[in-house]
């Protein structure tokens, strides 16, 4: 993938594949990605910490557009449903 192609998805919730991993989250680019993960791109999502029961921010650095094998937009409602399902799976009883 090229930088121009990846930039089209900036600040959107996406499902992308790189390094044989399929991840869903918000694509962060530019200065914010550089400051937060020292890379030109990052993927941000929130995950439930099973120990504390709280949502925690997760970030993964994406070193270049070329490593992204595929990307697609994800409907915001679907993203919220995924997070809710993860929470429900951790809720006792």
PDB file of C-alpha atoms in Angstrom, residues 5-84:
ATOM      1  CA  UNK A   5      -3.726   5.248  -0.117  1.00  0.00           C
ATOM      2  CA  UNK A   6      -3.292   4.847   3.632  1.00  0.00           C
ATOM      3  CA  UNK A   7      -3.772   8.585   4.293  1.00  0.00           C
ATOM      4  CA  UNK A   8      -7.310   8.289   2.902  1.00  0.00           C
ATOM      5  CA  UNK A   9      -8.222   6.279   6.016  1.00  0.00           C
ATOM      6  CA  UNK A  10      -6.699   8.691   8.565  1.00  0.00           C
ATOM      7  CA  UNK A  11      -8.775   9.164  11.738  1.00  0.00           C
ATOM      8  CA  UNK A  12     -11.234   6.475  10.629  1.00  0.00           C
ATOM      9  CA  UNK A  13     -12.131   3.192  12.253  1.00  0.00           C
ATOM     10  CA  UNK A  14     -10.604   0.529  10.051  1.00  0.00           C
ATOM     11  CA  UNK A  15      -9.820  -3.157   9.900  1.00  0.00           C
ATOM     12  CA  UNK A  16      -6.317  -3.674   8.600  1.00  0.00           C
ATOM     13  CA  UNK A  17      -3.914  -6.516   8.095  1.00  0.00           C
ATOM     14  CA  UNK A  18      -0.178  -6.203   8.486  1.00  0.00           C
ATOM     15  CA  UNK A  19       2.521  -8.573   9.605  1.00  0.00           C
ATOM     16  CA  UNK A  20      -0.077 -11.367   9.391  1.00  0.00           C
ATOM     17  CA  UNK A  21      -2.240  -9.686  12.049  1.00  0.00           C
ATOM     18  CA  UNK A  22      -5.800  -8.487  11.521  1.00  0.00           C
ATOM     19  CA  UNK A  23      -6.592  -5.544  13.790  1.00  0.00           C
ATOM     20  CA  UNK A  24      -9.515  -3.143  14.159  1.00  0.00           C
ATOM     21  CA  UNK A  25      -9.187   0.391  15.485  1.00  0.00           C
ATOM     22  CA  UNK A  26      -8.695   4.056  14.667  1.00  0.00           C
ATOM     23  CA  UNK A  27      -5.876   4.827  12.223  1.00  0.00           C
ATOM     24  CA  UNK A  28      -3.656   7.584  13.569  1.00  0.00           C
ATOM     25  CA  UNK A  29      -1.248   9.344  11.232  1.00  0.00           C
ATOM     26  CA  UNK A  30       1.239  12.182  11.064  1.00  0.00           C
ATOM     27  CA  UNK A  31       2.426  14.127  14.075  1.00  0.00           C
ATOM     28  CA  UNK A  32       0.172  12.337  16.559  1.00  0.00           C
ATOM     29  CA  UNK A  33       1.454   8.897  15.510  1.00  0.00           C
ATOM     30  CA  UNK A  34       5.034  10.120  15.507  1.00  0.00           C
ATOM     31  CA  UNK A  35       4.738  11.498  19.046  1.00  0.00           C
ATOM     32  CA  UNK A  36       2.805   8.579  20.504  1.00  0.00           C
ATOM     33  CA  UNK A  37       4.581   5.567  18.951  1.00  0.00           C
ATOM     34  CA  UNK A  38       7.527   7.021  17.033  1.00  0.00           C
ATOM     35  CA  UNK A  39       6.168   5.764  13.706  1.00  0.00           C
ATOM     36  CA  UNK A  40       4.353   7.360  10.769  1.00  0.00           C
ATOM     37  CA  UNK A  41       1.150   5.399  11.512  1.00  0.00           C
ATOM     38  CA  UNK A  42      -0.523   3.774  14.493  1.00  0.00           C
ATOM     39  CA  UNK A  43      -3.677   1.857  15.234  1.00  0.00           C
ATOM     40  CA  UNK A  44      -5.569   2.734  18.422  1.00  0.00           C
ATOM     41  CA  UNK A  45      -8.282   0.735  20.132  1.00  0.00           C
ATOM     42  CA  UNK A  46      -9.605   0.148  23.631  1.00  0.00           C
ATOM     43  CA  UNK A  47      -9.496  -3.231  25.304  1.00  0.00           C
ATOM     44  CA  UNK A  48     -10.850  -4.461  28.595  1.00  0.00           C
ATOM     45  CA  UNK A  49      -8.174  -5.217  31.177  1.00  0.00           C
ATOM     46  CA  UNK A  50      -9.282  -8.496  32.763  1.00  0.00           C
ATOM     47  CA  UNK A  51      -7.435  -7.741  35.998  1.00  0.00           C
ATOM     48  CA  UNK A  52      -8.826  -4.285  36.723  1.00  0.00           C
ATOM     49  CA  UNK A  53     -12.040  -4.487  34.680  1.00  0.00           C
ATOM     50  CA  UNK A  54     -11.351  -1.124  33.054  1.00  0.00           C
ATOM     51  CA  UNK A  55     -10.958  -0.189  29.418  1.00  0.00           C
ATOM     52  CA  UNK A  56      -7.391   0.598  28.453  1.00  0.00           C
ATOM     53  CA  UNK A  57      -6.047   2.260  25.361  1.00  0.00           C
ATOM     54  CA  UNK A  58      -3.933   0.057  23.111  1.00  0.00           C
ATOM     55  CA  UNK A  59      -1.622   1.316  20.384  1.00  0.00           C
ATOM     56  CA  UNK A  60       0.363  -0.534  17.790  1.00  0.00           C
ATOM     57  CA  UNK A  61       2.968   1.186  15.631  1.00  0.00           C
ATOM     58  CA  UNK A  62       2.803   0.729  11.881  1.00  0.00           C
ATOM     59  CA  UNK A  63       6.288   1.420  10.539  1.00  0.00           C
ATOM     60  CA  UNK A  64       5.253   2.228   6.958  1.00  0.00           C
ATOM     61  CA  UNK A  65       2.360   2.088   4.522  1.00  0.00           C
ATOM     62  CA  UNK A  66       4.112  -0.688   2.615  1.00  0.00           C
ATOM     63  CA  UNK A  67       3.618  -3.189   5.475  1.00  0.00           C
ATOM     64  CA  UNK A  68      -0.186  -2.830   5.338  1.00  0.00           C
ATOM     65  CA  UNK A  69      -1.502  -5.780   3.367  1.00  0.00           C
ATOM     66  CA  UNK A  70      -5.171  -4.737   3.354  1.00  0.00           C
ATOM     67  CA  UNK A  71      -7.432  -2.103   4.879  1.00  0.00           C
ATOM     68  CA  UNK A  72     -11.153  -1.430   4.951  1.00  0.00           C
ATOM     69  CA  UNK A  73     -13.448   1.012   6.713  1.00  0.00           C
ATOM     70  CA  UNK A  74     -15.448  -0.356   9.620  1.00  0.00           C
ATOM     71  CA  UNK A  75     -18.866   0.980  10.490  1.00  0.00           C
ATOM     72  CA  UNK A  76     -18.652   2.854  13.825  1.00  0.00           C
ATOM     73  CA  UNK A  77     -21.637   0.896  15.185  1.00  0.00           C
ATOM     74  CA  UNK A  78     -19.892  -2.398  14.448  1.00  0.00           C
ATOM     75  CA  UNK A  79     -16.812  -1.147  16.268  1.00  0.00           C
ATOM     76  CA  UNK A  80     -18.899  -0.303  19.336  1.00  0.00           C
ATOM     77  CA  UNK A  81     -20.606  -3.709  19.186  1.00  0.00           C
ATOM     78  CA  UNK A  82     -17.206  -5.426  19.192  1.00  0.00           C
ATOM     79  CA  UNK A  83     -16.168  -3.471  22.289  1.00  0.00           C
ATOM     80  CA  UNK A  84     -19.483  -4.233  24.022  1.00  0.00           C
TER      81      UNK A  84
END
